[in-house]
Coordinates of C-alpha atoms in Angstrom, one line a residue:
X1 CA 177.6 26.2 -24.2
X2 CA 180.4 26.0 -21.7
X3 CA 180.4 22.4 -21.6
X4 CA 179.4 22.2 -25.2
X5 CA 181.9 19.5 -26.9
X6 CA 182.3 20.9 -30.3
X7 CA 185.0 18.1 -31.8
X8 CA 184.9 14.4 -32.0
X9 CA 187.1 11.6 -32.9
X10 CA 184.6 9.7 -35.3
X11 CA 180.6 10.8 -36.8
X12 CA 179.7 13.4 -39.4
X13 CA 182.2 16.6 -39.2
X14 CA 184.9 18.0 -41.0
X15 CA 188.4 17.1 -40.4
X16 CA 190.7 19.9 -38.0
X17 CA 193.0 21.2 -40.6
X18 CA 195.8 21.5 -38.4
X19 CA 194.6 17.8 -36.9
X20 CA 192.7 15.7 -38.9
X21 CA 192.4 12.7 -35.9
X22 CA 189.9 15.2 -34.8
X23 CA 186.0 16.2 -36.3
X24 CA 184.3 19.6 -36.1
X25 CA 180.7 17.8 -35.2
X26 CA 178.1 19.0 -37.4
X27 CA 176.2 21.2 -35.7
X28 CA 178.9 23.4 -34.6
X29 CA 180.4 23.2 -38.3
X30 CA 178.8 24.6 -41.7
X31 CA 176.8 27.2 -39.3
X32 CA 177.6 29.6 -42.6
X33 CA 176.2 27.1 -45.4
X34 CA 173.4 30.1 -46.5
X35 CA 176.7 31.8 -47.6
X36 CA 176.9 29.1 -50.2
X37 CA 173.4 29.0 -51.2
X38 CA 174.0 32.5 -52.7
X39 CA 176.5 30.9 -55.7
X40 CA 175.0 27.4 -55.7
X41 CA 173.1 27.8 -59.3
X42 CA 176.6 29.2 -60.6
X43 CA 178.4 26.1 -59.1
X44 CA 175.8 23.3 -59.6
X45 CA 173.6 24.7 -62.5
X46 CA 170.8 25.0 -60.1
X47 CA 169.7 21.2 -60.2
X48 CA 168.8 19.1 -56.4
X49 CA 171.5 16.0 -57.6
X50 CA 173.8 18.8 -58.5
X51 CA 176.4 18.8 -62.0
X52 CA 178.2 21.3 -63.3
X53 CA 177.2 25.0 -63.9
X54 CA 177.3 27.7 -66.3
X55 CA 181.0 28.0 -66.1
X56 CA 181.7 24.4 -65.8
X57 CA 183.7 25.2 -61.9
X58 CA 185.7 22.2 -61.1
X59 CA 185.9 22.2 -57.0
X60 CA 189.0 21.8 -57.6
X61 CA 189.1 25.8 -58.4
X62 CA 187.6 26.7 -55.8
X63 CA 190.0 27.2 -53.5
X64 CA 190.0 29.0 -50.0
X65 CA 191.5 32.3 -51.9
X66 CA 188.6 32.2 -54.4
X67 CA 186.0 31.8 -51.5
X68 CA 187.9 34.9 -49.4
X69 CA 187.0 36.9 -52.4
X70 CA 183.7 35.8 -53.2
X71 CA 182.3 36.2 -49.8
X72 CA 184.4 39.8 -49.0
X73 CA 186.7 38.3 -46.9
X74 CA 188.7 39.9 -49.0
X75 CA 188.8 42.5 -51.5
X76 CA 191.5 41.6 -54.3
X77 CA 191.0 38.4 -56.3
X78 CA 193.5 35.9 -55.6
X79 CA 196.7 36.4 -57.9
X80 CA 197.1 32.8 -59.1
X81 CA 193.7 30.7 -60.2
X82 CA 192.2 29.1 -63.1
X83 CA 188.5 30.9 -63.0
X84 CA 186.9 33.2 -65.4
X85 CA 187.4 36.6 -63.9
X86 CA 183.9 37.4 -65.2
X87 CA 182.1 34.5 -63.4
X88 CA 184.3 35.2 -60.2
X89 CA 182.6 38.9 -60.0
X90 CA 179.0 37.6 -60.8
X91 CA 179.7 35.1 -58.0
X92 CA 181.0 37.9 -55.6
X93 CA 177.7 40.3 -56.8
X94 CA 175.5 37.6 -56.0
X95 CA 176.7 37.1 -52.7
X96 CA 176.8 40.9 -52.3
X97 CA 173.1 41.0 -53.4
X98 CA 172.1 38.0 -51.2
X99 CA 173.9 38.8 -48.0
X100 CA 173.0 38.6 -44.9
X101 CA 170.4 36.3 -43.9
X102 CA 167.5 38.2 -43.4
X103 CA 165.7 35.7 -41.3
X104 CA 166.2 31.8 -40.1
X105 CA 163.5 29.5 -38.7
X106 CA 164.2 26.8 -36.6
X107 CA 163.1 25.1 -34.3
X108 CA 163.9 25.8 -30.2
X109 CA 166.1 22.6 -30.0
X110 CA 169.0 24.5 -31.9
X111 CA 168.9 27.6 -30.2
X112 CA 171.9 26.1 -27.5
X113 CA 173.6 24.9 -30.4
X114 CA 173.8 24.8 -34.0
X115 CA 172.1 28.7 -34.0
X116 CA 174.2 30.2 -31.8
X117 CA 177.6 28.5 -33.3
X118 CA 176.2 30.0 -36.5
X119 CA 176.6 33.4 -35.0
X120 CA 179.8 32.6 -33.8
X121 CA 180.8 31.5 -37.3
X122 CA 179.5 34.4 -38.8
X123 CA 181.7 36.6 -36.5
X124 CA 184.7 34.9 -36.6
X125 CA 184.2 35.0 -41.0
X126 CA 183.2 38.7 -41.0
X127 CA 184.4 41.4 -38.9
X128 CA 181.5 43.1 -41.2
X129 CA 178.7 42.9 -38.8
X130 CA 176.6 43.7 -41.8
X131 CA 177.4 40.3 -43.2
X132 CA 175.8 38.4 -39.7
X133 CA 172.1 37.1 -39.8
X134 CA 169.6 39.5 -39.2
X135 CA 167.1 36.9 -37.1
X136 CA 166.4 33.8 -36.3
X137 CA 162.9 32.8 -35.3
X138 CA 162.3 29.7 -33.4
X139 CA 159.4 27.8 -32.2
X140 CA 158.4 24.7 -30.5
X141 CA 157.4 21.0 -31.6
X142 CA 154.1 19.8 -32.6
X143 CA 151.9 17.8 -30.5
X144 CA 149.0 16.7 -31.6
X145 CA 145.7 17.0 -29.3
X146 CA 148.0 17.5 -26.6
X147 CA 149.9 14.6 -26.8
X148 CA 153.7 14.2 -28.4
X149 CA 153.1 12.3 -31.6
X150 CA 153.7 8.6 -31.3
X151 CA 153.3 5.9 -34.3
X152 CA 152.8 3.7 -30.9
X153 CA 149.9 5.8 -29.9
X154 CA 148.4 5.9 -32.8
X155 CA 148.4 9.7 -33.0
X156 CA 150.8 10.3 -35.8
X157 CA 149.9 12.6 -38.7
X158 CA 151.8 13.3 -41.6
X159 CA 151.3 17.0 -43.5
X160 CA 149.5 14.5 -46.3
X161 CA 147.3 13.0 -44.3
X162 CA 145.7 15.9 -42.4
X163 CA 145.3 18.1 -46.0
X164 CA 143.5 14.6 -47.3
X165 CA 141.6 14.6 -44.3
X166 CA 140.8 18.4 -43.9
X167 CA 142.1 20.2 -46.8
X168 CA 144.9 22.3 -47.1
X169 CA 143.2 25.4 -45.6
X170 CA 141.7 23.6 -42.5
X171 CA 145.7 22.0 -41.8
X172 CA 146.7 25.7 -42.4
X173 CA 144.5 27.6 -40.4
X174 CA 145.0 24.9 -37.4
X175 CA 148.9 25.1 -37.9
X176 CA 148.4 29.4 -37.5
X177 CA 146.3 29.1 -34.4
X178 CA 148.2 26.7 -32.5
X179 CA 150.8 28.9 -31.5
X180 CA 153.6 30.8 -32.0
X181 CA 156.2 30.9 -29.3
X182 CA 158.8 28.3 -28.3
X183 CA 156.1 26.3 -26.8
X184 CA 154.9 23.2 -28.6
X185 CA 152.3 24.0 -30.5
X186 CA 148.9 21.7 -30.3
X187 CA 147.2 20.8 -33.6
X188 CA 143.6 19.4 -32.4
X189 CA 142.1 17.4 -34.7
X190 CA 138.5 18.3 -33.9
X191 CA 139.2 21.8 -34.0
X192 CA 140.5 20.6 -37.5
X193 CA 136.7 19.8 -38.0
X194 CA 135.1 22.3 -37.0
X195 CA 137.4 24.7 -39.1
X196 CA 135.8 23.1 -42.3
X197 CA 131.9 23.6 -41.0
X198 CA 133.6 27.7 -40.2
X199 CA 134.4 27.7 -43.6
X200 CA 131.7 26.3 -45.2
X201 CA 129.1 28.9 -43.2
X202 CA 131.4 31.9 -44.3
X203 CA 130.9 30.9 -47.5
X204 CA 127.1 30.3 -47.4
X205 CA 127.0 34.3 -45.7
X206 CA 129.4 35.7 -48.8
X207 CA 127.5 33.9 -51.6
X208 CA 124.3 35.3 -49.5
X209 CA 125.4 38.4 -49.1
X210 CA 126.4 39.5 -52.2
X211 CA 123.3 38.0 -54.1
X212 CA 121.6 40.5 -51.9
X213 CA 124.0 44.1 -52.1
X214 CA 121.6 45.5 -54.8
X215 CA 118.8 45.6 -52.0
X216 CA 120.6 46.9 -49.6
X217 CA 121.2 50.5 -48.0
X218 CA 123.1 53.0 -50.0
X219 CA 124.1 56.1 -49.7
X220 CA 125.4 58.5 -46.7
X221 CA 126.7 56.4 -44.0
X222 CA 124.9 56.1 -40.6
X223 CA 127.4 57.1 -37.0
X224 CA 127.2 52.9 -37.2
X225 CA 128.5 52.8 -40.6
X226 CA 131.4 54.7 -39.4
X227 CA 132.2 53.0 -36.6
X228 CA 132.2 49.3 -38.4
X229 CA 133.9 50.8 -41.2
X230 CA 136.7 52.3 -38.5
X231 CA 137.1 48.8 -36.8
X232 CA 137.8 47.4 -40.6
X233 CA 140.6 49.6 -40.8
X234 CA 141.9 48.4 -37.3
X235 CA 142.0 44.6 -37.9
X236 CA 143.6 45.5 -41.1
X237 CA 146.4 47.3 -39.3
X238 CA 146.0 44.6 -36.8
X239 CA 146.5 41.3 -39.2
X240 CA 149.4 43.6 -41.2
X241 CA 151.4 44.1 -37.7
X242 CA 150.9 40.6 -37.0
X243 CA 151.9 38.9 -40.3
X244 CA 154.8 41.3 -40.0
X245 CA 156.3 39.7 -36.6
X246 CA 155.1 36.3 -37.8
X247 CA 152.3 35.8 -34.5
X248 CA 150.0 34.0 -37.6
X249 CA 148.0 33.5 -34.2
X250 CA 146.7 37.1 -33.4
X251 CA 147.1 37.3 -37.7
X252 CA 144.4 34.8 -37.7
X253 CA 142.8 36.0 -34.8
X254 CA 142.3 39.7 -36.8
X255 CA 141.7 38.1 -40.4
X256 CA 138.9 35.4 -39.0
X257 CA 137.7 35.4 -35.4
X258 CA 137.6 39.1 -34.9
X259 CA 136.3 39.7 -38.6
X260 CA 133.3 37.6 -38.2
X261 CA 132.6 38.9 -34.6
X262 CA 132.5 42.5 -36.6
X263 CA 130.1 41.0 -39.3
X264 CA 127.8 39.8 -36.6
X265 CA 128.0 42.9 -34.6
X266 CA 127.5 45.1 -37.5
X267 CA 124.3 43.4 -38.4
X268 CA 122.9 43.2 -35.2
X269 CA 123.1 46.2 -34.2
X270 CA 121.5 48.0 -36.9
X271 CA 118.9 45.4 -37.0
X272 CA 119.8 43.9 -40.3
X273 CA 119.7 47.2 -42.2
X274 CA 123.4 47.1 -42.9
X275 CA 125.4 49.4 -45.8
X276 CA 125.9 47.6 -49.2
X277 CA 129.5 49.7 -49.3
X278 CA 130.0 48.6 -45.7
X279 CA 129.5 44.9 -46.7
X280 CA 130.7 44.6 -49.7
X281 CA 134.2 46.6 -48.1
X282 CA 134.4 43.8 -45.6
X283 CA 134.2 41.2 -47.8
X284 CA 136.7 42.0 -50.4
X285 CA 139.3 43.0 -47.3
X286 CA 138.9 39.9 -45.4
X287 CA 139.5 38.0 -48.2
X288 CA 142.8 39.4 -48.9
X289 CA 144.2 39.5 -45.2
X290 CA 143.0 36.1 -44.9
X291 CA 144.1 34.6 -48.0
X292 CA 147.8 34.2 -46.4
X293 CA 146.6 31.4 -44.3
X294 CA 143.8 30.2 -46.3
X295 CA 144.6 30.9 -50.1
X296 CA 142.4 28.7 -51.6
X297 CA 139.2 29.3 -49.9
X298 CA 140.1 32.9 -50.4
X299 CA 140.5 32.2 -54.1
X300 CA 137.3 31.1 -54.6
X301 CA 135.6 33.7 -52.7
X302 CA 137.3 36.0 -54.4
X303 CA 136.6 34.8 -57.8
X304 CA 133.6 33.1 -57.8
X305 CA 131.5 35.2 -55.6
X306 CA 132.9 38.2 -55.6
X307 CA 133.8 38.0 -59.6
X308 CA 136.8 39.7 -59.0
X309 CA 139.7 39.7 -62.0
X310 CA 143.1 38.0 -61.3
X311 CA 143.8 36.3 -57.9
X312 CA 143.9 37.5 -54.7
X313 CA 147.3 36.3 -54.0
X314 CA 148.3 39.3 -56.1
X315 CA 145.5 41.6 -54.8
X316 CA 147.4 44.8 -53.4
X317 CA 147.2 44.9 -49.8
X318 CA 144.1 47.1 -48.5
X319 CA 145.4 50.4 -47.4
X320 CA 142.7 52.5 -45.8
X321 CA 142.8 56.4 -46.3
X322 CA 144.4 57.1 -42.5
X323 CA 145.2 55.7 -39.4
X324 CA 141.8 54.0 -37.8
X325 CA 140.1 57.0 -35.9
X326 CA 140.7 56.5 -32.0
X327 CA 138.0 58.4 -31.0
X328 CA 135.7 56.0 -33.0
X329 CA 137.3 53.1 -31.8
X330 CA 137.0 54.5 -27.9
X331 CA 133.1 54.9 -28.9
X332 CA 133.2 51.4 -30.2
X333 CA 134.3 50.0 -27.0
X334 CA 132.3 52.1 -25.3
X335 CA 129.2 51.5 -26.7
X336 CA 130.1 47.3 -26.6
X337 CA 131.1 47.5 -22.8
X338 CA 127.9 49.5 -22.0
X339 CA 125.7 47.2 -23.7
X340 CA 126.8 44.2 -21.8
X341 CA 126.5 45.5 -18.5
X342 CA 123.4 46.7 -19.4
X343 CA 122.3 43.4 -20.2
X344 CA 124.4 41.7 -17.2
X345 CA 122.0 43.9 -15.2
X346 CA 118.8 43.1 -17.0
X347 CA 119.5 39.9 -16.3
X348 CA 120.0 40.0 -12.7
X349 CA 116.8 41.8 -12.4
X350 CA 114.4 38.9 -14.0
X351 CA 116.2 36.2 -12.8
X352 CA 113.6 34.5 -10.1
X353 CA 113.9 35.4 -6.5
X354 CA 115.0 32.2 -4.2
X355 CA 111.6 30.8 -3.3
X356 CA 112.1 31.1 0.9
X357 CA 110.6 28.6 3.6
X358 CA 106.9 28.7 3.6
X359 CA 106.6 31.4 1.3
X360 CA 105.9 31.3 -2.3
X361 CA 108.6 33.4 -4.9
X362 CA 107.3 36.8 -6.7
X363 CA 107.7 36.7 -10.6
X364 CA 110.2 39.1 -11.8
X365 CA 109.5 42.3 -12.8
X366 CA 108.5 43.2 -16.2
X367 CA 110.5 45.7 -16.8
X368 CA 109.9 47.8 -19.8
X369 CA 111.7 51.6 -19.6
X370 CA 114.8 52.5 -18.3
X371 CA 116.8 55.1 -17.1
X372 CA 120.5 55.6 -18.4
X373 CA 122.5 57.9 -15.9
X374 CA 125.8 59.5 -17.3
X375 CA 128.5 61.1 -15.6
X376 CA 130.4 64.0 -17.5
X377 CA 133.3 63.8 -14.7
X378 CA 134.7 62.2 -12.0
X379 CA 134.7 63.3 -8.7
X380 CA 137.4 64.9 -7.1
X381 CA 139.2 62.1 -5.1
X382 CA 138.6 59.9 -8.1
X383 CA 140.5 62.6 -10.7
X384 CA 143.4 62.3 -8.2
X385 CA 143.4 58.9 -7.8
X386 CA 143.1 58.6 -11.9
X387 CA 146.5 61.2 -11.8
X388 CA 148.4 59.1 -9.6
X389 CA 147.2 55.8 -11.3
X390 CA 148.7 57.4 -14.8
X391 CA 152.3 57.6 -13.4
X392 CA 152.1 53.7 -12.6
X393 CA 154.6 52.5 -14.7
X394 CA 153.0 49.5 -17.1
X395 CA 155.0 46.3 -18.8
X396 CA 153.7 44.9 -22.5
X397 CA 150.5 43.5 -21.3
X398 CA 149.3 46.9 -19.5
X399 CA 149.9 45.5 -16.1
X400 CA 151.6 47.4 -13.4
X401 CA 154.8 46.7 -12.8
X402 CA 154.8 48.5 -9.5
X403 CA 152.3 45.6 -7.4
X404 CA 152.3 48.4 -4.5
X405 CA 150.8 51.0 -6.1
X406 CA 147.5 50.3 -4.3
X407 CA 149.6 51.8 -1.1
X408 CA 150.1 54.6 -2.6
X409 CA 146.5 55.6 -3.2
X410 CA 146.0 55.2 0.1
X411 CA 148.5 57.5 0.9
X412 CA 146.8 60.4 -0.8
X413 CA 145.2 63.1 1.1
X414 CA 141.9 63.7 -0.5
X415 CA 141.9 59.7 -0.2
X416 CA 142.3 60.0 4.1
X417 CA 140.1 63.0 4.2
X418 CA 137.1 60.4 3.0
X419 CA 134.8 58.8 5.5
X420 CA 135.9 55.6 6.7
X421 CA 133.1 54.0 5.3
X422 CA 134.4 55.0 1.7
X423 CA 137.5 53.4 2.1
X424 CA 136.1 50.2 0.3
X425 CA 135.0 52.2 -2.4
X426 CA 138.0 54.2 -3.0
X427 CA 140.4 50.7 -3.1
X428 CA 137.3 49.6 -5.4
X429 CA 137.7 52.2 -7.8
X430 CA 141.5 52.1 -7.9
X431 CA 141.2 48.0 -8.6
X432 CA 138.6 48.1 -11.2
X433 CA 140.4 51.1 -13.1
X434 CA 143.7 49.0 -13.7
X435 CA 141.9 45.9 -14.5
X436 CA 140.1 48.4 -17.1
X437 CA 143.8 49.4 -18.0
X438 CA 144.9 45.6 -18.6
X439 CA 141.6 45.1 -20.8
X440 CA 141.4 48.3 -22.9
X441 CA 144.3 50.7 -22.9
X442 CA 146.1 53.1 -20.5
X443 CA 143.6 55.9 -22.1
X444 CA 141.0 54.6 -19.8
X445 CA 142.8 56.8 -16.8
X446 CA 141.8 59.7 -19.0
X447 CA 140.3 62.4 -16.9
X448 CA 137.4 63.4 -19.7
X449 CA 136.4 61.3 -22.5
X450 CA 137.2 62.4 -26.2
X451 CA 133.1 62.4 -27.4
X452 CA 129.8 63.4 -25.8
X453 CA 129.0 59.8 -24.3
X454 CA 125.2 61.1 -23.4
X455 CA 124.9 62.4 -27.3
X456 CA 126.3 58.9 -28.3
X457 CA 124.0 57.1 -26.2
X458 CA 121.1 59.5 -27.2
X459 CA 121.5 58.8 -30.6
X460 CA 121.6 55.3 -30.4
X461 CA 118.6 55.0 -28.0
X462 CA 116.7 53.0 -30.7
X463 CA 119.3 50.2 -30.7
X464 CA 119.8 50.3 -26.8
X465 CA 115.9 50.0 -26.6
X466 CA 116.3 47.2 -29.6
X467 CA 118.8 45.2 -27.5
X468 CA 117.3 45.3 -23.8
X469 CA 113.8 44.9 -25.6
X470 CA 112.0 48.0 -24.0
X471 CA 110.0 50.6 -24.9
X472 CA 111.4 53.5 -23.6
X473 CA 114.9 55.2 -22.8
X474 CA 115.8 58.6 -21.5
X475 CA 119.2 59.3 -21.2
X476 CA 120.1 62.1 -18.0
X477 CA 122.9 63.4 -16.4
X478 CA 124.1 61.6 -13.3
X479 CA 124.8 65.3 -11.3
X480 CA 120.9 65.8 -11.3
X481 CA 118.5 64.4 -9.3
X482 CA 115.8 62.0 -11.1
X483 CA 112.0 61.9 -10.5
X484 CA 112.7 57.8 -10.5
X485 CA 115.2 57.8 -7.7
X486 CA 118.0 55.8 -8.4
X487 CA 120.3 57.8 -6.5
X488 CA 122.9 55.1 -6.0
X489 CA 122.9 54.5 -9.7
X490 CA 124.1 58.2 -10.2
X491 CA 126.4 57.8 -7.7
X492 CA 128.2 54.9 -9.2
X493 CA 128.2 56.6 -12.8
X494 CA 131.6 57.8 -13.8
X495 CA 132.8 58.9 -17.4
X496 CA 133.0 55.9 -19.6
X497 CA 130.8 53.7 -17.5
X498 CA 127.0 54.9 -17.3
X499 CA 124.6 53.1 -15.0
X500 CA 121.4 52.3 -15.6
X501 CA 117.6 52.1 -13.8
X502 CA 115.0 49.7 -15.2
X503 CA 112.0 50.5 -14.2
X504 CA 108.5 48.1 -13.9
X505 CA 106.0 48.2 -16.1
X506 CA 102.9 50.6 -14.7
X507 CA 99.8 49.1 -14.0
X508 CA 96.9 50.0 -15.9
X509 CA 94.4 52.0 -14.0
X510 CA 91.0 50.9 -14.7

């Protein structure tokens, strides 16, 4: 802006006053036109080739006294003018009522420029600050797949063509997931595609689902139940928070992706024998925190599968009884995190052995119980190291913003009282714990968790044993020795991250 040439001798501008040779060029001039959009159905009768108003204003009239009062400036109408006094006031209330801008978009081009001279503007008008804008949001250009749109190319694509090509909803949905920060967003065309086959197997599930809620499960709701039910209510704080900051990204992400990873989840892991409230619930939410970026797709859902009166543009947003439970949520996690590595380890175990020189490989194991080891605390140096981790000081992504802090867990004396031979372990344990940070949440440097992990596990032993397809689980308690060994399996377990011992099938003794 210090080199910014804000005057001209020819091009669009309004004349200096005090030396009309000279231009104001347009972007540094009319930065406060949204002040005239207030009055502009008064003045113009509300039409887009103008004419006269209501009160039949001749510009003329309008004179530099009569804006001064119609836009505070000042607070006495001018002594000498031609105006109904009447329509001066409405014109003053309307501004009044209008004023400020709440929020501009535009794009990042104007942010040097024309936006900040419209903050000048609006501080050199009003000494008011309550009269400036409010926000501006700004965002990038759009490419499309990857490349800057060229007629030359061949890649050009007008607003018309994609909703011919893809519909409205699949140009929408593309346009909320291609970003939202001043860099360019990318609208891919094949993800453009694939959108409408998304669309089209969400609504082959709803119509599906909902012929069959009358034979499904009723009645009290399952520890399941309660969890899915729980992880509704977050996306729908989730989607709200996001709409709210205008990141129609992570809104998308939370009314779409995350929903149907939910649905999935839900089904699978109780087998198919899912609620008909549960369901039914999910349904009728999705549709409405979804119907902002797709609002006809959610229209017809809404009416012509779930028979719903009116439209779900009008729907009232869904406002579950509380605040999602955070203890459910941590089980939630819990349970998801300890399922995978579970099955990371399964999988390790049956891959095949490297087949070695000369020598012929074993089959894997079959492997059909399982030991689940789980740790109700952490061992001493590990509590400390958890104590000191919490002071770390974290930026907006859960990162540390002290990079040394690894220094300083090697500073601490119950750290340099361990073995040498632990020291790889201890830095291990330190690592892992912040990049558990990063992925789930300071809470995860919690000292106890906030549930019975073995009673969780214990009760959900049928779907664990569902899930790793074997026949039999027993839960135990890391601090006690096991018949089946595994000592280094206890050893590794630690609150929030049980280990566990598959063990081979038994021969049959003849």
């Amino acid at each position: 802006l210090g080199d910014w040439a804000c005057s001209r001798t020819f091009g669009l501008g309004t004349k200096l006053p005090w030396d009309e040779q000279w231009l104001i060029e347009s972007l540094s001039d009319s930065t406060i036109y949204m002040a005239y959009y207030t009055i502009a159905h008064l003045l113009e009768g509300g039409g887009l080739t103008g004419g006269p108003g209501p009160g039949a204003v001749k510009p003329e009239q309008m004179t530099e006294e009569v804006f001064d009062y119609i836009f505070c400036v000042s607070s006495e109408p001018p002594a000498s003018m031609t105006l109904d006094k009447d329509l001066l006031d409405k014109m003053r209330q309307e501004f009044k009522f209008w004023y400020p801008v709440d929020l501009r978009c535009s794009g990042k081009d104007l942010i040097q420029n024309h936006l900040t001279m419209s903050l000048f503007n609006h501080a050199a008008v009003w000494e008011d600050p309550a009269y400036w804008p409010r926000a501006f949001f700004c965002n990038g250009h759009v490419m499309i797949d990857s490349e800057k749109m060229s007629k030359s190319k061949g890649n050009f694509l007008t607003l018309e063509e994609s909703i011919e090509t893809y519909s409205a909803d699949a140009t929408r949905i593309v346009c909320a997931d291609s970003g939202d920060t001043l860099q360019d967003a990318n609208f891919s065309r094949e993800i453009a595609g694939k959108t409408i086959l998304r669309l089209t197997t969400l609504l082959d599930w709803a119509e599906d689902a909902v012929s069959k809620l009358p034979t499904m499960r009723t009645g009290e709701y399952t520890f399941l139940d309660k969890i899915f039910q729980n992880e509704l209510s977050a996306l729908v704080f989730r989607a709200h928070e996001a709409y709210s900051r205008m990141l129609y990204s992570d809104a998308l992400r939370a009314a779409w992706f995350d929903m149907d990873t939910l649905r999935s989840q839900y089904a699978i892991l109780t087998n198919g024998n899912v609620h008909a409230d549960v369901i039914r619930r999910l349904l009728e939410v999705q549709m409405v925190i979804f119907s902002p970026i797709a609002p006809h797709f959610c229209e017809h859902v809404w009416q012509n599968v779930l028979k719903k009166d009116g439209l779900v543009v009008r729907a009232r947003w869904p406002t579950p009884e509380g605040e999602p439970s955070p203890v459910l949520l941590r089980q939630y996690e819990s349970l998801q995190a300890t399922l995978r590595s579970f099955r990371l380890e399964l999988d390790r175990l049956k891959s095949p052995k490297k087949e070695k020189k000369g020598k012929v490989a074993e089959p894997p194991p079959v492997l059909d119980r399982a030991v689940v080891f789980v740790s109700k605390g952490y061992k001493p140096y590990q509590q400390e190291i958890l104590r000191l981790l919490q002071q770390v000081p974290l930026d907006e992504h859960n990162a540390p913003l002290d990079k040394d802090y690894m220094r300083s867990v090697r500073d601490l004396e119950s750290v340099k009282a361990l073995p040498q031979s632990k020291s790889k372990e201890v830095m291990g344990f330190a690592s892992f714990m912040m990049r558990e940070v990063q992925e789930r949440g300071p809470e995860v440097l919690e000292l106890q968790l906030p549930f019975d992990e073995a009673q969780m596990l214990q009760d959900l032993s049928e779907v664990i044993k569902r899930q790793l397809k074997i026949e039999a689980l027993e839960v135990a308690d890391a601090a006690q020795e096991h018949p089946s060994g595994g000592d280094s399996k206890r050893d590794a377990a630690s609150p929030g991250t049980p280990q566990i011992l598959f063990l081979a099938k038994e021969p049959v003794v003849a």
